[in-house]
């Protein structure tokens, strides 16, 4: 394995931005760029969104740290051949699988990701939807708007509310763990299914580890946080959906293809369960897709992840990582090659 060069040019590493111009404008606004420039020798804009140009070749030849984002071209071996001084990649979003290649790992390039920062709003969305679903807030608001009159609250069914409800977490990912943490103040029982988490570790998280079938059969709400891998495609099967309690809620903020979507449509049409879907397969459903017509499914446009002012959190993490690397302290949020297969 060829090792990356050990020598750095100085305390302020030469740093370039590689992402789409739109991503840079959204995530790295002028204050963030100023903070980044304070800890490194930042190559002036425009960003690199094409590694085949003469300018890109010249910039890559001098770059030690590449700050990447959505729209970054793939760092193939041919690109790295022109980036002999590149030592580190700091990604301002979650998954690095779209642009960090085997050639990067073989070169010994260090990689950091803002996945932990991006997990925060996803977990916040998830917890909000769990609590709102427990109160049937969205359905009751729709009924209130239609009827223009309130029903007697003393006639509220006992199943409505969040006291003592059972919430299931499918996979203790970064987001899954954050959801568990945010649920602690509430009077909820939390179960977990994750084959890579021991009973002891689950106890430390404050949850009970259960089997996959039990998770779906026992929980009032199941929240999906499983990365999409060949082994997890369609993991939430028709059998599991059919095993859910009447009026239970499926929340999916992971990847649409983790759920057998055809089976989900069939179960929703029967009115047995409800669903909150921030992701679907495909990510934007065709206008005629039957999920649109399921009134017991709330479909949101993949908005749980960082948006708007939440992008500042991604920028802050990236600036901090460049500063740590420049100081020789290593990354606080490294991406390990051996864990890449388990990341979303």
XYZ file of C-alpha atoms in Angstrom:
344
model
C 0.000 0.000 0.000
C 1.383 3.354 -0.987
C 1.506 5.742 1.964
C 0.622 9.390 1.775
C 3.543 11.755 2.325
C 4.243 12.574 5.985
C 5.485 16.147 5.669
C 3.074 19.042 5.895
C 3.803 22.392 4.333
C 3.225 24.220 7.644
C 0.650 24.974 10.304
C -1.858 26.215 7.732
C -2.438 23.371 5.280
C -3.278 24.240 1.698
C -7.009 23.504 1.465
C -9.412 23.419 -1.463
C -13.182 23.044 -1.726
C -14.608 20.256 -3.905
C -18.382 20.163 -4.299
C -21.086 21.711 -6.414
C -21.289 25.486 -6.439
C -24.824 25.204 -5.052
C -23.672 23.087 -2.106
C -20.875 25.508 -1.325
C -23.230 28.494 -1.417
C -25.680 26.756 0.920
C -23.305 25.192 3.460
C -20.204 27.384 3.364
C -21.587 30.892 3.545
C -19.191 33.855 3.845
C -18.838 33.682 7.669
C -18.028 29.963 7.454
C -15.522 30.573 4.665
C -13.853 33.247 6.798
C -13.600 30.844 9.733
C -12.173 28.158 7.469
C -9.640 30.576 5.967
C -8.497 31.427 9.506
C -7.269 27.864 10.113
C -5.880 26.969 6.683
C -4.495 28.384 3.459
C -7.766 28.288 1.541
C -7.748 28.225 -2.254
C -9.994 31.058 -3.514
C -13.330 30.261 -5.120
C -14.692 28.897 -7.410
C -14.946 25.420 -5.948
C -13.720 22.338 -7.752
C -16.717 20.564 -9.264
C -14.814 18.951 -12.129
C -11.425 17.319 -11.576
C -10.573 17.176 -15.293
C -9.933 20.885 -15.903
C -6.512 22.535 -16.046
C -7.351 24.667 -13.016
C -8.378 21.582 -11.043
C -5.090 19.865 -11.954
C -3.108 22.884 -10.733
C -5.097 23.195 -7.488
C -4.971 19.478 -6.711
C -1.208 19.422 -7.139
C -0.849 21.821 -4.169
C -3.710 20.658 -1.968
C -3.184 18.878 1.369
C -6.781 18.969 2.633
C -9.862 18.686 0.471
C -13.093 19.967 2.004
C -15.836 18.150 0.118
C -19.613 18.358 -0.081
C -22.600 17.312 -2.129
C -21.635 17.134 -5.792
C -17.970 16.333 -5.224
C -16.557 14.303 -8.142
C -15.188 10.862 -7.311
C -11.610 10.733 -6.064
C -10.469 8.024 -8.440
C -6.866 6.850 -8.667
C -6.354 9.028 -11.755
C -7.391 12.102 -9.748
C -5.172 11.186 -6.805
C -2.258 10.779 -9.188
C -2.449 14.552 -9.728
C -2.863 15.209 -5.990
C 0.432 13.978 -4.632
C 0.256 16.138 -1.482
C -3.333 15.289 -0.549
C -3.446 13.948 2.995
C -6.999 14.434 4.221
C -10.623 14.744 3.131
C -13.125 16.620 5.302
C -16.708 16.048 4.152
C -19.370 18.645 4.984
C -22.189 16.110 4.702
C -22.883 12.539 5.822
C -21.967 9.608 3.613
C -18.591 9.653 1.838
C -19.304 6.608 -0.286
C -20.147 8.722 -3.320
C -16.680 10.219 -3.717
C -14.146 8.517 -1.403
C -12.865 5.495 -3.321
C -10.680 2.496 -2.527
C -7.781 4.457 -3.991
C -8.125 6.993 -1.153
C -7.902 4.333 1.533
C -4.986 2.644 -0.225
C -3.156 5.981 -0.286
C -3.670 6.325 3.472
C -5.698 9.510 3.143
C -7.481 10.437 6.364
C -11.223 10.995 6.047
C -13.671 12.890 8.238
C -17.423 13.285 7.854
C -20.096 15.575 9.277
C -22.442 12.601 9.692
C -22.665 13.220 13.439
C -23.775 16.805 12.835
C -26.272 15.745 10.188
C -27.678 13.125 12.577
C -28.941 15.830 14.939
C -31.828 17.241 12.852
C -32.796 13.771 11.608
C -33.102 12.581 15.202
C -35.029 15.724 16.157
C -37.472 15.146 13.283
C -37.859 11.511 14.293
C -38.623 12.287 17.924
C -41.076 15.008 16.894
C -42.911 12.570 14.623
C -42.974 9.849 17.290
C -44.590 12.242 19.776
C -46.973 13.832 17.279
C -48.046 10.398 16.042
C -48.695 9.263 19.599
C -51.106 12.173 20.026
C -52.525 11.588 16.525
C -51.911 15.314 16.141
C -51.874 15.494 12.354
C -54.999 13.393 11.853
C -56.880 15.255 14.582
C -55.816 18.614 13.138
C -57.159 17.554 9.742
C -60.446 16.470 11.309
C -60.652 19.715 13.312
C -60.157 21.772 10.173
C -62.843 19.783 8.381
C -65.444 19.786 11.162
C -64.658 23.276 12.535
C -65.598 22.015 15.977
C -63.851 20.173 18.786
C -64.970 16.830 20.169
C -65.205 16.237 23.902
C -61.626 15.481 25.101
C -63.080 13.039 27.651
C -64.067 10.849 24.715
C -60.471 10.556 23.519
C -59.630 6.847 23.015
C -57.143 5.372 25.531
C -54.760 4.518 22.685
C -54.117 8.236 22.060
C -51.168 9.702 23.938
C -47.507 9.033 24.683
C -47.565 7.848 28.280
C -46.097 4.375 28.520
C -45.951 3.797 24.771
C -43.360 1.401 23.386
C -40.967 2.712 20.750
C -38.756 0.415 18.703
C -35.460 1.534 17.209
C -34.266 -0.476 14.217
C -30.459 -0.120 14.233
C -28.265 1.757 16.687
C -26.713 3.953 14.014
C -25.516 7.477 14.737
C -29.060 8.669 14.241
C -30.620 5.734 16.062
C -28.443 6.382 19.111
C -29.273 10.077 19.041
C -32.997 9.243 18.931
C -32.572 6.967 21.948
C -30.811 9.777 23.793
C -33.511 12.336 22.954
C -36.289 9.965 24.034
C -34.902 9.506 27.563
C -36.856 12.354 29.224
C -40.190 10.881 28.086
C -42.318 8.192 29.743
C -41.647 5.696 26.992
C -40.335 2.144 26.863
C -37.651 1.834 24.187
C -36.683 -1.422 22.503
C -33.801 -1.930 20.077
C -32.975 -4.394 17.368
C -29.410 -4.330 16.112
C -27.478 -7.582 15.634
C -24.186 -5.732 16.173
C -25.153 -4.432 19.625
C -24.767 -6.686 22.656
C -27.299 -6.889 25.477
C -24.762 -5.146 27.730
C -24.305 -2.263 25.301
C -28.075 -1.991 24.884
C -28.408 -1.750 28.660
C -25.852 1.067 28.673
C -27.993 2.842 26.081
C -30.984 2.399 28.367
C -32.917 0.136 25.997
C -33.775 -3.554 25.782
C -32.371 -5.557 22.907
C -34.982 -7.714 21.144
C -35.332 -9.771 18.000
C -36.559 -8.268 14.755
C -39.977 -9.949 14.879
C -40.497 -8.935 18.501
C -39.606 -5.330 17.725
C -42.408 -5.038 15.194
C -44.931 -7.055 17.189
C -44.413 -5.270 20.517
C -43.977 -1.613 19.597
C -46.493 1.160 19.133
C -43.950 2.937 16.927
C -41.007 1.494 14.998
C -38.378 3.956 13.780
C -36.057 2.766 10.996
C -32.397 3.846 11.104
C -30.793 1.052 9.078
C -28.276 1.859 6.322
C -29.152 0.558 2.871
C -26.937 -2.449 2.169
C -27.548 -5.543 0.036
C -28.515 -7.391 3.222
C -30.956 -4.685 4.375
C -32.810 -4.010 1.123
C -36.428 -4.892 1.853
C -35.538 -5.769 5.445
C -38.842 -4.345 6.687
C -40.890 -7.015 4.963
C -44.593 -7.558 4.511
C -44.470 -10.156 7.273
C -43.009 -7.656 9.742
C -45.472 -4.942 8.732
C -48.374 -7.349 9.165
C -47.105 -8.213 12.646
C -47.361 -4.607 13.839
C -50.008 -3.680 16.376
C -53.229 -2.158 15.054
C -52.728 1.613 14.685
C -48.949 1.265 15.155
C -46.716 3.727 13.342
C -43.748 3.079 11.066
C -41.299 5.997 10.863
C -38.616 5.838 8.172
C -35.868 8.453 7.943
C -33.187 6.029 6.710
C -33.534 4.844 3.103
C -36.750 4.070 1.281
C -35.561 0.721 -0.066
C -35.019 -0.672 3.452
C -38.817 -1.059 3.516
C -40.729 -3.362 1.153
C -42.741 -0.485 -0.256
C -45.281 -2.589 -2.146
C -46.056 -4.484 1.046
C -46.314 -1.208 2.949
C -48.890 0.097 0.478
C -50.995 -3.025 0.976
C -50.906 -2.781 4.761
C -51.675 0.947 4.710
C -54.626 0.405 2.385
C -56.121 -1.952 4.969
C -55.902 0.846 7.525
C -54.141 -1.302 10.120
C -51.096 0.901 10.661
C -49.872 4.415 9.982
C -46.589 5.583 8.467
C -44.352 8.637 8.526
C -42.027 8.516 5.538
C -39.306 11.085 4.960
C -37.696 8.727 2.432
C -39.241 6.584 -0.278
C -38.065 4.438 -3.183
C -37.512 6.275 -5.463
C -36.782 9.301 -3.320
C -39.355 11.320 -5.276
C -42.376 9.126 -5.930
C -44.033 9.294 -9.361
C -47.252 11.366 -9.303
C -49.396 8.246 -9.718
C -47.750 6.175 -6.993
C -50.330 4.600 -4.652
C -48.568 5.854 -1.526
C -49.798 9.369 -2.335
C -53.381 8.171 -1.882
C -52.818 6.562 1.532
C -54.300 9.061 3.981
C -52.679 7.205 6.873
C -49.213 7.926 5.469
C -47.485 11.247 6.072
C -44.873 11.718 3.325
C -42.349 14.519 3.697
C -39.806 15.540 1.014
C -36.595 14.183 2.579
C -36.441 17.196 4.878
C -35.265 15.530 8.094
C -31.573 16.027 7.309
C -29.760 19.329 7.593
C -31.452 22.218 5.800
C -31.580 25.981 6.130
C -29.797 27.214 9.240
C -28.885 23.624 10.152
C -26.215 23.689 7.433
C -24.229 25.931 9.765
C -23.714 22.928 12.052
C -22.085 21.036 9.160
C -19.824 23.983 8.377
C -18.832 24.375 12.025
C -17.872 20.721 12.266
C -15.800 20.897 9.075
C -13.928 23.990 10.252
C -13.214 22.295 13.553
C -11.903 19.185 11.822
C -9.549 21.162 9.574
C -8.269 23.061 12.619
C -7.666 19.828 14.556
C -5.880 18.224 11.609
C -3.716 21.300 11.068
C -2.716 21.196 14.733
C -1.787 17.526 14.487
C -4.614 16.419 16.796
C -6.351 14.108 14.345
C -10.024 14.108 13.457
C -12.754 14.071 16.082
C -15.098 12.428 13.549
C -12.968 10.051 11.477
C -14.425 7.649 8.947
C -12.851 4.195 9.172
C -12.619 2.055 6.068
C -13.672 -1.063 7.980
C -16.888 0.654 9.129
C -17.790 2.094 5.733
C -20.108 -0.786 4.839
C -22.259 -0.070 7.890
C -22.710 3.643 7.225
C -25.702 5.075 5.413
